[in-house]
Short mmCIF file of C-alpha atoms in Angstrom, two decimals:
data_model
loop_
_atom_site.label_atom_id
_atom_site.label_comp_id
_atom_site.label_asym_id
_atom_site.label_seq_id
_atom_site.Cartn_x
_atom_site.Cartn_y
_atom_site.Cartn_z
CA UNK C 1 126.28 237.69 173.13
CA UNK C 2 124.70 240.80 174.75
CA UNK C 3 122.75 242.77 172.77
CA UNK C 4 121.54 246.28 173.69
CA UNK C 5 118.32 247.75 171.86
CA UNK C 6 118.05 251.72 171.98
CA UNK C 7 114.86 253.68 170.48
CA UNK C 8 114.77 255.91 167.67
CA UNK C 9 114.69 258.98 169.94
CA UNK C 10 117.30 258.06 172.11
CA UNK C 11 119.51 257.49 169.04
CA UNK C 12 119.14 261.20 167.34
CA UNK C 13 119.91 262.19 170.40
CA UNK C 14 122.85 260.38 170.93
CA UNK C 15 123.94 261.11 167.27
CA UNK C 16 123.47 264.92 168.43
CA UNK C 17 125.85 264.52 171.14
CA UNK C 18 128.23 262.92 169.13
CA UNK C 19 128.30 265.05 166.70
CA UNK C 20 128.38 267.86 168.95
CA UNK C 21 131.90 266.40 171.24
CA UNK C 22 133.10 266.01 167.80
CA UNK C 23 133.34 269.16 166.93
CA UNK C 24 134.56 270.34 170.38
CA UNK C 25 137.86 267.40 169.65
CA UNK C 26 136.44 265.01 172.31
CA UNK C 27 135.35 261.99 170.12
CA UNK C 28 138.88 260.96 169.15
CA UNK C 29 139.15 258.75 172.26
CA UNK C 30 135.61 256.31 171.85
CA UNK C 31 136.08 256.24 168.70
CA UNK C 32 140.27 254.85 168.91
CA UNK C 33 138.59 252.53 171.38
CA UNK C 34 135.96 251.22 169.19
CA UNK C 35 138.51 250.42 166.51
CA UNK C 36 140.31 248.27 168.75
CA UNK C 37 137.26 245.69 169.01
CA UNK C 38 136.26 245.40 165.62
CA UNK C 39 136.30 241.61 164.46
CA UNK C 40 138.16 239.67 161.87
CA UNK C 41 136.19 237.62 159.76
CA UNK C 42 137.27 233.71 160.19
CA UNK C 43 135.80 230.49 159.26
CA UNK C 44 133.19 230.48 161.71
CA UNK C 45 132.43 234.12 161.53
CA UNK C 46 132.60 235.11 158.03
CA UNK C 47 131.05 238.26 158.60
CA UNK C 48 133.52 239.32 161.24
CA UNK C 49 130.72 240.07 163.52
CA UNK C 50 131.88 242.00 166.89
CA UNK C 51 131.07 240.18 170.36
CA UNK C 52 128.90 243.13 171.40
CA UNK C 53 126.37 244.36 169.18
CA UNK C 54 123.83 247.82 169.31
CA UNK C 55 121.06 247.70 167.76
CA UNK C 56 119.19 250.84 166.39
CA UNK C 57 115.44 250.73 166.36
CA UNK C 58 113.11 248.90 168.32
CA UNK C 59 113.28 244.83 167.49
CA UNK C 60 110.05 243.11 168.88
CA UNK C 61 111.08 239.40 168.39
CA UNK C 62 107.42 238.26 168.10
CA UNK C 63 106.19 240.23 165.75
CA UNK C 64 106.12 238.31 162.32
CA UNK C 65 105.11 240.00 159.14
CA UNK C 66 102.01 238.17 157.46
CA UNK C 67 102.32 238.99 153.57
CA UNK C 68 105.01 239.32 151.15
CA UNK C 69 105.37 240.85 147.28
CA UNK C 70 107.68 238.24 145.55
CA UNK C 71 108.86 240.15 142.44
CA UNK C 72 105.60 242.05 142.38
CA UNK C 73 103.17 238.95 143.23
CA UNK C 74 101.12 238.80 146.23
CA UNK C 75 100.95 236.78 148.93
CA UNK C 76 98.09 237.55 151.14
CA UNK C 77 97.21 236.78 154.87
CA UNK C 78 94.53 233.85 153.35
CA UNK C 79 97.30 232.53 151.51
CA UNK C 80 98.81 231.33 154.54
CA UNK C 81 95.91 230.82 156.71
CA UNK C 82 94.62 228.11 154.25
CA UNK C 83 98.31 226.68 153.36
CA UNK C 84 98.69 226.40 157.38
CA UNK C 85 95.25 224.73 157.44
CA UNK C 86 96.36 222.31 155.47
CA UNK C 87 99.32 221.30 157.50
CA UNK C 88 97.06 221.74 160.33
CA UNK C 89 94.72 218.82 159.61
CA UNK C 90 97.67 216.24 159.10
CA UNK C 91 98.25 216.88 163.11
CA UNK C 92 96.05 214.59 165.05
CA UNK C 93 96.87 217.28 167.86
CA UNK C 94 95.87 220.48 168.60
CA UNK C 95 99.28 223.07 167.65
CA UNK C 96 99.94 225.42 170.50
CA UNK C 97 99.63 229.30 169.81
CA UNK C 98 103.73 229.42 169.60
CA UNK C 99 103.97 226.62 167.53
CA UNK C 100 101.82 228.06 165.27
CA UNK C 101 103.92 230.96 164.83
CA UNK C 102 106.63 229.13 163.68
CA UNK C 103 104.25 227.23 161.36
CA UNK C 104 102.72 230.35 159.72
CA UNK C 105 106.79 231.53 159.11
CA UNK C 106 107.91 228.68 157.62
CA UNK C 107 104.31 228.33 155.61
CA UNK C 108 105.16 231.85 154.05
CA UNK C 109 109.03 231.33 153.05
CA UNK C 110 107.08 227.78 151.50
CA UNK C 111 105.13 230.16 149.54
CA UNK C 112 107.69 232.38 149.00
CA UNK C 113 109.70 229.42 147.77
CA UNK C 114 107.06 228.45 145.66
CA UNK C 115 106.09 231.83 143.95
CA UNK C 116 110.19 231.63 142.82
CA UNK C 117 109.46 228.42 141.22
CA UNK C 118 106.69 229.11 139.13
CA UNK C 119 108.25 232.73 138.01
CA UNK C 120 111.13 230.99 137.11
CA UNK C 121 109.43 228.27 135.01
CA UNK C 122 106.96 231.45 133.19
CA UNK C 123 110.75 233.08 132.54
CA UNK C 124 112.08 230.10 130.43
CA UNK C 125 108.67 229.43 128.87
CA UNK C 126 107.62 226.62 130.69
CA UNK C 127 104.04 227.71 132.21
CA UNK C 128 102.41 225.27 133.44
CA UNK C 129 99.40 224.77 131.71
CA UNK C 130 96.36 224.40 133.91
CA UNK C 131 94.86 220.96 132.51
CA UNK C 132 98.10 219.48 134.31
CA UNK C 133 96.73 221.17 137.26
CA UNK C 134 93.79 219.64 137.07
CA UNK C 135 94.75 215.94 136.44
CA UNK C 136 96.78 215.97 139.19
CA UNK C 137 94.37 217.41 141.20
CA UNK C 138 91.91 214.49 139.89
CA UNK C 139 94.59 212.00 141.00
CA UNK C 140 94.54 213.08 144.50
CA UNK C 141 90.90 213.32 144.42
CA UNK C 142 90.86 209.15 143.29
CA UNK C 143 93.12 208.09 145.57
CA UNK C 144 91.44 210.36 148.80
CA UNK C 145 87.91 210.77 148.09
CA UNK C 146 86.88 207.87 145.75
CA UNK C 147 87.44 209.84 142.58
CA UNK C 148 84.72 212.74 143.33
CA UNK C 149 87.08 216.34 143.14
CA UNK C 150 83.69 217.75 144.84
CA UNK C 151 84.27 215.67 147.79
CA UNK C 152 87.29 216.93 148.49
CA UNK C 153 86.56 220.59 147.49
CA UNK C 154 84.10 220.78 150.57
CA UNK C 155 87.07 218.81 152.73
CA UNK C 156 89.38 221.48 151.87
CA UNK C 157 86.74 224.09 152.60
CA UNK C 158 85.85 222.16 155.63
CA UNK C 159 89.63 222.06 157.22
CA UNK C 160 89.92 226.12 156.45
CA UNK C 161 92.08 225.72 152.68
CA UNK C 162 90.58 225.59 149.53
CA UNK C 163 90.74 224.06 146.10
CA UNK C 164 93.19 227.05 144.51
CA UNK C 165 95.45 227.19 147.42
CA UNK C 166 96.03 223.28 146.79
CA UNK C 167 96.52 223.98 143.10
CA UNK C 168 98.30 226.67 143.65
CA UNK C 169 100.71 224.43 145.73
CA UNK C 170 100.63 221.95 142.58
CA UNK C 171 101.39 224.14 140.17
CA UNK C 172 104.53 225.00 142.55
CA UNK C 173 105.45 221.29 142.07
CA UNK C 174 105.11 220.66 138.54
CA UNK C 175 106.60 223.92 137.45
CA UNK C 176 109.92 223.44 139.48
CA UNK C 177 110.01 219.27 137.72
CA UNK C 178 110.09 221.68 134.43
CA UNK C 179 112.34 223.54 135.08
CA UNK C 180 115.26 221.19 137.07
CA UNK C 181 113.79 218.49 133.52
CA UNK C 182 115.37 221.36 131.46
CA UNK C 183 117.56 223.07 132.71
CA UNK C 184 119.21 221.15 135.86
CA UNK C 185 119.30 217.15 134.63
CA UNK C 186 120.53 217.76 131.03
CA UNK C 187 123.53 218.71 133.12
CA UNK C 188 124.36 215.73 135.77
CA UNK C 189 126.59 212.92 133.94
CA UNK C 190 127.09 209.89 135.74
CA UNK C 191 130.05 207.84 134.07
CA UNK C 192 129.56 203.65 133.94
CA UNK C 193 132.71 204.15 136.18
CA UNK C 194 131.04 205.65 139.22
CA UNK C 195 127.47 203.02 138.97
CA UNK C 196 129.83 199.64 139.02
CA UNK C 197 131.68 201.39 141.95
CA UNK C 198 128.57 201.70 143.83
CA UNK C 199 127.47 198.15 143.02
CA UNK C 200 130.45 196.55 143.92
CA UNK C 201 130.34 198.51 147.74
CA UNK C 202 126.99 197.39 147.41
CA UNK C 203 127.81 193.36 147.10
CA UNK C 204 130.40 193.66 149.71
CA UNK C 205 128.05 194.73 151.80
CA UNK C 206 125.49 191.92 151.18
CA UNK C 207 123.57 191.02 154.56
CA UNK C 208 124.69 194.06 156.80
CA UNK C 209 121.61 196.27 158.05
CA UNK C 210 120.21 199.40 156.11
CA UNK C 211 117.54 201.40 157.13
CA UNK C 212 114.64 203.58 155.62
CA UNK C 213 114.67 207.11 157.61
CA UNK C 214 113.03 210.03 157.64
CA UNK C 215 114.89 213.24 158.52
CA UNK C 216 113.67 216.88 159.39
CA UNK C 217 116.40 218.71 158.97
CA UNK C 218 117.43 222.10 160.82
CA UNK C 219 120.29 224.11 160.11
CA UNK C 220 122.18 225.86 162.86
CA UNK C 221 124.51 228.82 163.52
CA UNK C 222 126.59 229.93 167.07
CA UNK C 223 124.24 232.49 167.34
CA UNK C 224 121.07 230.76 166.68
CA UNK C 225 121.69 227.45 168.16
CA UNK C 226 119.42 227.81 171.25
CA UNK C 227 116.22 229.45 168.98
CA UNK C 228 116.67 226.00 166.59
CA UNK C 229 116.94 223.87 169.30
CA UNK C 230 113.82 225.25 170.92
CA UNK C 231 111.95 225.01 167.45
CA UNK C 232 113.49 221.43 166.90
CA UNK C 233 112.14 220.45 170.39
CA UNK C 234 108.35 221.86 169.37
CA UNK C 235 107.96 220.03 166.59
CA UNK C 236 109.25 217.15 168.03
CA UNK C 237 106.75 217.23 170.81
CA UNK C 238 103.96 217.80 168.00
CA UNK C 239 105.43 214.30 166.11
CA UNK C 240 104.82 212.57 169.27
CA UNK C 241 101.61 214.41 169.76
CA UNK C 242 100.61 212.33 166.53
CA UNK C 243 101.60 215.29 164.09
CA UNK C 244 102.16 213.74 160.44
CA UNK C 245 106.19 213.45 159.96
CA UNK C 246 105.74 214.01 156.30
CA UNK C 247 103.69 217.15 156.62
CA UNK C 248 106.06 218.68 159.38
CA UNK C 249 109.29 217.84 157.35
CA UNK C 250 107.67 219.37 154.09
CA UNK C 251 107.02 222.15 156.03
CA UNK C 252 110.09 222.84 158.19
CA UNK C 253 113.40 220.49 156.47
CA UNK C 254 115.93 222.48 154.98
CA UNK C 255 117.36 219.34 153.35
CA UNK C 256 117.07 218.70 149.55
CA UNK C 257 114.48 215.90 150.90
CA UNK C 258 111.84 218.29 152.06
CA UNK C 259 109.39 217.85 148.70
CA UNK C 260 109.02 214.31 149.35
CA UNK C 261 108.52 214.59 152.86
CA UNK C 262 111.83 214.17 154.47
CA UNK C 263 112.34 210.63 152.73
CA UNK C 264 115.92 209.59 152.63
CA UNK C 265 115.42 206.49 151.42
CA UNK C 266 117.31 203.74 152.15
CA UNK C 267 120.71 204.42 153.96
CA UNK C 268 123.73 202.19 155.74
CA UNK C 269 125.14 203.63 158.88
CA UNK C 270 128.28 204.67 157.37
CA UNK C 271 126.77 207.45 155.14
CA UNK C 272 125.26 208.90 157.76
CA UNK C 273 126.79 211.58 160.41
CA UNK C 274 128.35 209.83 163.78
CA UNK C 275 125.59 210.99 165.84
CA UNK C 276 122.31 209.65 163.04
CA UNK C 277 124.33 206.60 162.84
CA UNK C 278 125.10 206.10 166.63
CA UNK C 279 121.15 207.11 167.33
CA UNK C 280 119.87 204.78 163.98
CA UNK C 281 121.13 201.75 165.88
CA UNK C 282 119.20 201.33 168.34
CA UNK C 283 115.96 202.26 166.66
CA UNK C 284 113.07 199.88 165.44
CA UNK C 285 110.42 200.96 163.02
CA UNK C 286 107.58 203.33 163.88
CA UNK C 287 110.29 205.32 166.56
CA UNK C 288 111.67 208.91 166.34
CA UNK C 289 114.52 210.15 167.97
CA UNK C 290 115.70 213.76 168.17
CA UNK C 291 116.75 216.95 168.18
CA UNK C 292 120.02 215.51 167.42
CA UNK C 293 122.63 217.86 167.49
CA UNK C 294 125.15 217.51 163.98
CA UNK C 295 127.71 219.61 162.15
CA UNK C 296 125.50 222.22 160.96
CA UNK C 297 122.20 222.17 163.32
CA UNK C 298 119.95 219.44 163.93
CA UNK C 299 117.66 216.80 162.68
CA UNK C 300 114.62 214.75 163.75
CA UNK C 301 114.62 211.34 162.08
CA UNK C 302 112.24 208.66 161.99
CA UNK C 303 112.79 205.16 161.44
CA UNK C 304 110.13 203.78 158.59
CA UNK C 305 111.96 200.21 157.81
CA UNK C 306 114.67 198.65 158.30
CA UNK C 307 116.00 194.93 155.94
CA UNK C 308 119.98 193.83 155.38
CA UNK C 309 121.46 194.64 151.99
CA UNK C 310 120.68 193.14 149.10
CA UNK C 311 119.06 190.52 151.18
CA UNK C 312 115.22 189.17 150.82
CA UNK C 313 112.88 192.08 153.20
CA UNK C 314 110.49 190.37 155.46
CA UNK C 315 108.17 192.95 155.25
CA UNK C 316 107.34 191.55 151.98
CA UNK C 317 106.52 188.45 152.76
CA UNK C 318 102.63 187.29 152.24
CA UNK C 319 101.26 185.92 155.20
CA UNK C 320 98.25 183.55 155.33
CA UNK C 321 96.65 184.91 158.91
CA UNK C 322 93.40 184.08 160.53
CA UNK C 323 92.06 186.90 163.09
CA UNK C 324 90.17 184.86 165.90
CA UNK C 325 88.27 187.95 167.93
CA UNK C 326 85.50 188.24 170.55
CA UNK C 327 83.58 190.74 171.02
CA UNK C 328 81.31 192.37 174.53
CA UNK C 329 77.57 193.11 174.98
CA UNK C 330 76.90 196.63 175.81
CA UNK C 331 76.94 197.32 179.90
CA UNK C 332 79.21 194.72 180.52
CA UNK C 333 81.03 194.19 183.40
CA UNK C 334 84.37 194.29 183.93
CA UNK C 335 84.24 191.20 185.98
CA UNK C 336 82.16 189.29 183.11
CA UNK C 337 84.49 190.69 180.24
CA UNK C 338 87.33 189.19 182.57
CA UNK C 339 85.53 185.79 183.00
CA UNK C 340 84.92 185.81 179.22
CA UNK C 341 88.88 187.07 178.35
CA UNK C 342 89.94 183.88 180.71
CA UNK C 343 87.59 181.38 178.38
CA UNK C 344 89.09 183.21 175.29
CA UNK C 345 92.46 182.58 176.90
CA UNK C 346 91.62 178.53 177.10
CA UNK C 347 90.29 178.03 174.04
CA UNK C 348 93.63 179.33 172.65
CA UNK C 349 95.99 177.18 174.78
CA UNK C 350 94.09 173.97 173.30
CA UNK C 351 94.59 174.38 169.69
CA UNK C 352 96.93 172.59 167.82
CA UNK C 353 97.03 174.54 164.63
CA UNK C 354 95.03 176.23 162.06
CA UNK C 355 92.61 173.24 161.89
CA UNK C 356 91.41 173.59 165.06
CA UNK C 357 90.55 177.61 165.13
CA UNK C 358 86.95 177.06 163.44
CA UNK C 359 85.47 174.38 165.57
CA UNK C 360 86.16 175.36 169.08
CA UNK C 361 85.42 179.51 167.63
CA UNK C 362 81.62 178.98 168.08
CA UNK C 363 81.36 177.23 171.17
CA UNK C 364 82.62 180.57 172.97
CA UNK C 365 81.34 183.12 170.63
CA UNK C 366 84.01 183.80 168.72
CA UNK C 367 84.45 185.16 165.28
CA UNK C 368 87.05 183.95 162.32
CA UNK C 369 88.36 186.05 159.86
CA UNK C 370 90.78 183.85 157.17
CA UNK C 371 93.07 186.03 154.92
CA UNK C 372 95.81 184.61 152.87
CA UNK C 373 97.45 187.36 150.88
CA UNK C 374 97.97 189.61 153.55
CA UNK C 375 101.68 191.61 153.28
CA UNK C 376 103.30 191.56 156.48
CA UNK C 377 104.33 195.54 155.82
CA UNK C 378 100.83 196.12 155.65
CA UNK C 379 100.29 194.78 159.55
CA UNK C 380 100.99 198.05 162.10
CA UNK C 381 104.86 197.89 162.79
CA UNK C 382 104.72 196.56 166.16
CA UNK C 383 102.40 193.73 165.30
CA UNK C 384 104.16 192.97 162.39
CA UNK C 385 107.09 192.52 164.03
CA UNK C 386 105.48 189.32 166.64
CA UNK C 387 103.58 188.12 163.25
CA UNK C 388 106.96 187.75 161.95
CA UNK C 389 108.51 185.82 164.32
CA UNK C 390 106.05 182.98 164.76
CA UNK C 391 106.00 179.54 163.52
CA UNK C 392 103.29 178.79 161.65
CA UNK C 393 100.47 177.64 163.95
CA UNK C 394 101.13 179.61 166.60
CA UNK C 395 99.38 182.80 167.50
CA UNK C 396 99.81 186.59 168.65
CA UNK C 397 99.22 187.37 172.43
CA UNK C 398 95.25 188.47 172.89
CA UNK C 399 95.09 192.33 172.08
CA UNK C 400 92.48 195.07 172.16
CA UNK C 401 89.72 196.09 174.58
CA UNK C 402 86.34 195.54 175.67
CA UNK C 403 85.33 198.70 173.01
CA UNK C 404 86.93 197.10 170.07
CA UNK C 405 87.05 193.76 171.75
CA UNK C 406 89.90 191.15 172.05
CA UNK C 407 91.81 189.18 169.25
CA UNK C 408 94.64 187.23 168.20
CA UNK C 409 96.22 186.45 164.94
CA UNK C 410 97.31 182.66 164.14
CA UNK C 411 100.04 182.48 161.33
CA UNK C 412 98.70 179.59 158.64
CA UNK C 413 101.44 180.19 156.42
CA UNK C 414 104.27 182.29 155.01
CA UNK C 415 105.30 182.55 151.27
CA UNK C 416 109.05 184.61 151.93
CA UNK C 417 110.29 186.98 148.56
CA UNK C 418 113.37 185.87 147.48
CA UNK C 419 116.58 187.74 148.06
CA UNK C 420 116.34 191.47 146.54
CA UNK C 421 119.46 190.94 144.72
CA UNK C 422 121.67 193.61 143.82
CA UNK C 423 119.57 196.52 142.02
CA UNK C 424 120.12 196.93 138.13
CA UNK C 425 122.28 199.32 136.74
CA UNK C 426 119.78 201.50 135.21
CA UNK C 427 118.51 201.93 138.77
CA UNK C 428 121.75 203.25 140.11
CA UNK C 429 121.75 205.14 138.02
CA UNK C 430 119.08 206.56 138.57
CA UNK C 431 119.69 207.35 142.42
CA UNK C 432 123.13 208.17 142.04
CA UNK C 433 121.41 210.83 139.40
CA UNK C 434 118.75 212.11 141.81
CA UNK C 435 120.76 212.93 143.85
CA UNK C 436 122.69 214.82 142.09
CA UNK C 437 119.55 216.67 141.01
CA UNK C 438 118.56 217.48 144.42
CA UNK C 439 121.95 218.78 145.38
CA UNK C 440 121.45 221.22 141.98
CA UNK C 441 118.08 222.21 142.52
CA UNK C 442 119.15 223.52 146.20
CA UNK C 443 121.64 225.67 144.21
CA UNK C 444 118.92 226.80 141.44
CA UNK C 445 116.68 227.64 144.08
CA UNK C 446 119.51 229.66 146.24
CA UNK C 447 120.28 231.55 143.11
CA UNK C 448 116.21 232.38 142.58
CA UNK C 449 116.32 233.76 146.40
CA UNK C 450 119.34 235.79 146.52
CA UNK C 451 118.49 237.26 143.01
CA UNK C 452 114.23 238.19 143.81
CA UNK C 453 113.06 241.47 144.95
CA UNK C 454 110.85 240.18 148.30
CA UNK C 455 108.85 242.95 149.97
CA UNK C 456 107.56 242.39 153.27
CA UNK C 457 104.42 244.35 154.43
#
């Protein structure tokens, strides 16, 4: 598409001289011609936008505006500087300066978003009230910072945010469950009908492979195609990076699954696009994979489990492990910590079981943990994955360094869950009804857009 950009100045002045060959007769030409190329608005151009577009007034590209006035509330520049912070400290890398310009965006539509939300809830009469603000703050505060809200006050403070900017964010949350509880789920019937279809596809299923994914979620136009890609492709370089999925999906998804970070649950190949499905294949957990390109734009997903339908998950299983490490004197050598490695390695080759580990362990130095209710989706996915196929007796290759120094794991035994079963009723339900939800909420929250008054400054 080429796109011309002309000044103010250079505008009245060619309005002048328009105006001035009009009066003279000579405009009737350009003007015949320009009626000749205007478009007619199809399926993928509903607008009927011309090929060649002028623009009036300068358009700097770069320049983002930093505050908003959603229906006459403010959001400020510190708004988003300690909303961004907290995204920010989720990334265990640094976010480049363009990066973060995209961040800061999508943190103030977020807020934007958000603002809606709580408006709407005030509007039906269903403010939140700040005690439930507080307990949930409380929550996070037990399960983060051992129960002590000062703790993480100072950790917010520390990381740039603050304690009201998280509130504020909560507040967000439990206002818009108020408002889809009243007003949205009254609404979404799901006959018996529909939940014994689902369980019967279900069953006839039984044993083939579903998978757990994550998705960030991109949508895409003609005309905007190469911008999203390039954003897709930055964010997917921060994921690798070590930038947390769930922070970057609530951030940047435009799918229904962005407040629980991305979270699709679990999924079979066939209800997912060609491309997920073709790309989910050959996946194992702990991977990403994208930009992929799909009808609409383009998604990141990441792979968090994968079991077979209706069929007993192995990363529930409770493993009985013992850890067998040694560890390396300061200033060692790498020549000694290779002599010592080799010893390790010998010791290992000569046991017979589980029996054995303790009596040889002190004769070289080395240490024995014993744990017997360990979860095998607890273990880090690639570990878990050897753990899970040994016999019992038989141990992990040697892992680690001469900093954290070397180990095994020896599998002493294996208690296995029994199959999963097909899910109750009630619990179809349930998703069938979420779902549902989230596909109505997207709607509400359309409606709440398209209706505000948004002023940018």
């Amino acid at each position: 598409m080429s796109v011309k950009l002309f000044s103010k100045t250079l505008f009245a002045k060619t309005g002048t001289a328009l105006a001035g060959a009009a009066m003279l007769g000579l405009a009737a030409a350009p003007m015949a011609a320009a009626a000749q190329t205007v478009a007619v608005p199809t399926a993928d151009n509903p607008f009927g936008l011309p090929e060649d577009i002028t623009l009036f007034g300068k358009a700097d590209p770069d320049k983002r505006t930093a505050t908003a006035i959603v229906n006459g509330f403010v959001i400020t520049g510190t708004d988003i500087d300690q909303r961004v912070a907290l995204v920010t400290a989720a990334s265990e890398a640094p976010i480049p300066e363009d990066e973060m310009l995209r961040l800061r965006v999508q943190v103030l539509r977020n807020l934007i978003d958000e603002t809606l939300k709580i408006q709407a809830a005030e509007a039906d009469e269903l403010e939140v009230k700040r005690e439930e603000v507080e307990e949930t703050y409380q929550q996070l505060a037990a399960q983060n910072f051992g129960g002590d809200p000062k703790k993480m006050d100072a950790y917010l403070e520390s990381i740039g945010s603050s304690a009201s900017s998280l509130k504020r964010q909560i507040e967000g949350e439990v206002a818009w469950e108020n408002l889809l509880r009243r007003n949205v789920m009254p609404r979404v019937n799901i006959s018996a009908e529909e939940v014994n279809e689902t369980l019967k596809r279900m069953n006839e299923a039984k044993g083939t492979d579903e998978y757990r994914l994550g998705e960030i979620y991109l949508s895409a136009t003609t005309e905007n195609r190469a911008a999203v890609l390039q954003n897709a492709q930055a964010i997917m370089q921060q994921l690798q990076q070590g930038g947390s999925f769930v922070a970057y999906a609530r951030q940047y998804s435009e799918a229904s699954t962005q407040v629980v970070g991305g979270d699709l649950g679990w999924v079979r190949v066939g209800q997912l696009p060609p491309q997920l499905a073709a790309a989910v294949r050959t996946m194992q957990p702990g991977q990403l994979q994208g930009p992929i390109e799909i009808p609409g734009g383009f998604s990141i997903i990441y792979l968090i489990n994968k079991r077979q339908v209706l069929m007993a998950d192995p990363a529930e299983a409770l493993l009985s492990l013992k850890q067998i490490s040694i560890a390396f004197p300061p200033g060692v050598t790498q020549e000694q910590a290779e002599a010592k490695v080799d010893e390790f390695g010998q010791y290992l080759s000569a046991l017979r079981g589980c029996a054995d580990v303790e009596a040889g362990a002190a004769k070289i130095g080395a240490e024995v943990i014993s744990n017997d209710q360990i979860k095998a989706a607890s273990l880090p996915p690639q570990l878990r994955d050897v753990v899970l196929q040994l016999q019992i007796g038989q141990a992990t290759p040697p892992f680690g360094g001469i900093q954290e120094g070397v180990r095994v794991l020896m599998l002493c035994g294996r208690d296995d869950p029994k199959d999963a079963g097909a899910p109750t009723f009630q619990a179809v339900m349930k998703q069938i009804e979420d779902d549902r939800v989230n596909k109505q909420a997207q709607r509400l929250l359309r409606d709440l857009r398209n209706d505000a008054y948004i002023e940018y400054n």
